[in-house]
PDB file of C-alpha atoms in Angstrom:
ATOM      1  CA  UNK W  30     -80.320 233.979 138.504  1.00  0.00           C
ATOM      2  CA  UNK W  31     -82.390 237.302 138.703  1.00  0.00           C
ATOM      3  CA  UNK W  32     -85.545 237.646 140.263  1.00  0.00           C
ATOM      4  CA  UNK W  33     -88.000 240.776 140.515  1.00  0.00           C
ATOM      5  CA  UNK W  34     -90.184 240.761 143.485  1.00  0.00           C
ATOM      6  CA  UNK W  35     -91.907 244.241 142.630  1.00  0.00           C
ATOM      7  CA  UNK W  36     -91.351 247.308 140.562  1.00  0.00           C
ATOM      8  CA  UNK W  37     -89.142 248.435 143.490  1.00  0.00           C
ATOM      9  CA  UNK W  38     -87.099 245.443 144.419  1.00  0.00           C
ATOM     10  CA  UNK W  39     -85.211 242.621 142.876  1.00  0.00           C
ATOM     11  CA  UNK W  40     -82.602 239.901 143.848  1.00  0.00           C
ATOM     12  CA  UNK W  41     -79.290 239.042 141.999  1.00  0.00           C
ATOM     13  CA  UNK W  42     -78.439 235.607 143.057  1.00  0.00           C
ATOM     14  CA  UNK W  43     -76.490 232.452 141.905  1.00  0.00           C
ATOM     15  CA  UNK W  44     -73.789 234.127 139.989  1.00  0.00           C
ATOM     16  CA  UNK W  45     -70.876 231.972 139.764  1.00  0.00           C
ATOM     17  CA  UNK W  46     -67.822 231.772 137.570  1.00  0.00           C
ATOM     18  CA  UNK W  47     -65.584 228.675 137.830  1.00  0.00           C
ATOM     19  CA  UNK W  48     -62.214 229.386 139.573  1.00  0.00           C
ATOM     20  CA  UNK W  49     -60.136 228.823 136.266  1.00  0.00           C
ATOM     21  CA  UNK W  50     -62.061 231.578 134.321  1.00  0.00           C
ATOM     22  CA  UNK W  51     -62.194 234.209 137.207  1.00  0.00           C
ATOM     23  CA  UNK W  52     -60.386 237.599 136.651  1.00  0.00           C
ATOM     24  CA  UNK W  53     -61.044 237.958 132.978  1.00  0.00           C
ATOM     25  CA  UNK W  54     -64.318 239.817 133.146  1.00  0.00           C
ATOM     26  CA  UNK W  55     -67.042 237.079 133.002  1.00  0.00           C
ATOM     27  CA  UNK W  56     -68.604 238.008 136.425  1.00  0.00           C
ATOM     28  CA  UNK W  57     -68.652 241.639 135.405  1.00  0.00           C
ATOM     29  CA  UNK W  58     -70.204 240.969 132.101  1.00  0.00           C
ATOM     30  CA  UNK W  59     -72.991 238.809 133.871  1.00  0.00           C
ATOM     31  CA  UNK W  60     -73.718 241.610 136.256  1.00  0.00           C
ATOM     32  CA  UNK W  61     -73.964 244.024 133.548  1.00  0.00           C
ATOM     33  CA  UNK W  62     -76.216 241.857 131.285  1.00  0.00           C
ATOM     34  CA  UNK W  63     -78.536 241.335 134.238  1.00  0.00           C
ATOM     35  CA  UNK W  64     -78.871 244.925 135.161  1.00  0.00           C
ATOM     36  CA  UNK W  65     -79.519 245.918 131.551  1.00  0.00           C
ATOM     37  CA  UNK W  66     -82.659 243.793 131.635  1.00  0.00           C
ATOM     38  CA  UNK W  67     -83.864 245.133 134.858  1.00  0.00           C
ATOM     39  CA  UNK W  68     -87.203 246.736 135.274  1.00  0.00           C
ATOM     40  CA  UNK W  69     -86.710 247.670 139.005  1.00  0.00           C
ATOM     41  CA  UNK W  70     -86.404 251.101 139.604  1.00  0.00           C
ATOM     42  CA  UNK W  71     -85.064 251.202 143.114  1.00  0.00           C
ATOM     43  CA  UNK W  72     -83.262 248.283 144.760  1.00  0.00           C
ATOM     44  CA  UNK W  73     -81.302 245.261 143.479  1.00  0.00           C
ATOM     45  CA  UNK W  74     -80.298 243.037 146.412  1.00  0.00           C
ATOM     46  CA  UNK W  75     -77.400 240.552 146.299  1.00  0.00           C
ATOM     47  CA  UNK W  76     -76.340 238.137 149.028  1.00  0.00           C
ATOM     48  CA  UNK W  77     -72.693 237.401 148.718  1.00  0.00           C
ATOM     49  CA  UNK W  78     -69.394 236.241 150.273  1.00  0.00           C
ATOM     50  CA  UNK W  79     -67.398 238.624 147.953  1.00  0.00           C
ATOM     51  CA  UNK W  80     -68.804 242.144 148.580  1.00  0.00           C
ATOM     52  CA  UNK W  81     -65.880 243.721 147.063  1.00  0.00           C
ATOM     53  CA  UNK W  82     -66.663 242.235 143.579  1.00  0.00           C
ATOM     54  CA  UNK W  83     -70.186 244.057 143.789  1.00  0.00           C
ATOM     55  CA  UNK W  84     -68.945 247.142 145.491  1.00  0.00           C
ATOM     56  CA  UNK W  85     -66.500 247.695 142.469  1.00  0.00           C
ATOM     57  CA  UNK W  86     -69.566 247.483 140.239  1.00  0.00           C
ATOM     58  CA  UNK W  87     -71.574 250.358 141.657  1.00  0.00           C
ATOM     59  CA  UNK W  88     -73.499 248.457 144.425  1.00  0.00           C
ATOM     60  CA  UNK W  89     -73.533 250.011 147.778  1.00  0.00           C
ATOM     61  CA  UNK W  90     -73.800 248.592 151.484  1.00  0.00           C
ATOM     62  CA  UNK W  91     -77.213 249.271 152.837  1.00  0.00           C
ATOM     63  CA  UNK W  92     -76.379 247.623 156.226  1.00  0.00           C
ATOM     64  CA  UNK W  93     -74.148 244.792 157.358  1.00  0.00           C
ATOM     65  CA  UNK W  94     -75.891 242.006 155.293  1.00  0.00           C
ATOM     66  CA  UNK W  95     -77.400 244.031 152.312  1.00  0.00           C
ATOM     67  CA  UNK W  96     -75.845 245.408 149.197  1.00  0.00           C
ATOM     68  CA  UNK W  97     -78.058 247.336 146.693  1.00  0.00           C
ATOM     69  CA  UNK W  98     -77.745 249.030 143.359  1.00  0.00           C
TER      70      UNK W  98
END
């Protein structure tokens, strides 16, 4: 699920891939697809328990609880 709050901020949430299909690029494809359609110019926020997944896809840690692209 992807929600835009303004032209400067959006949130990517509810990204889930079933365990049997992890590791074959589905999650990466979903993130790329969501970012392709983004209109936000500055920050896309994610809340995750798998920060490494997002760090490997170009996101950075803004603070302890916030990853942005």
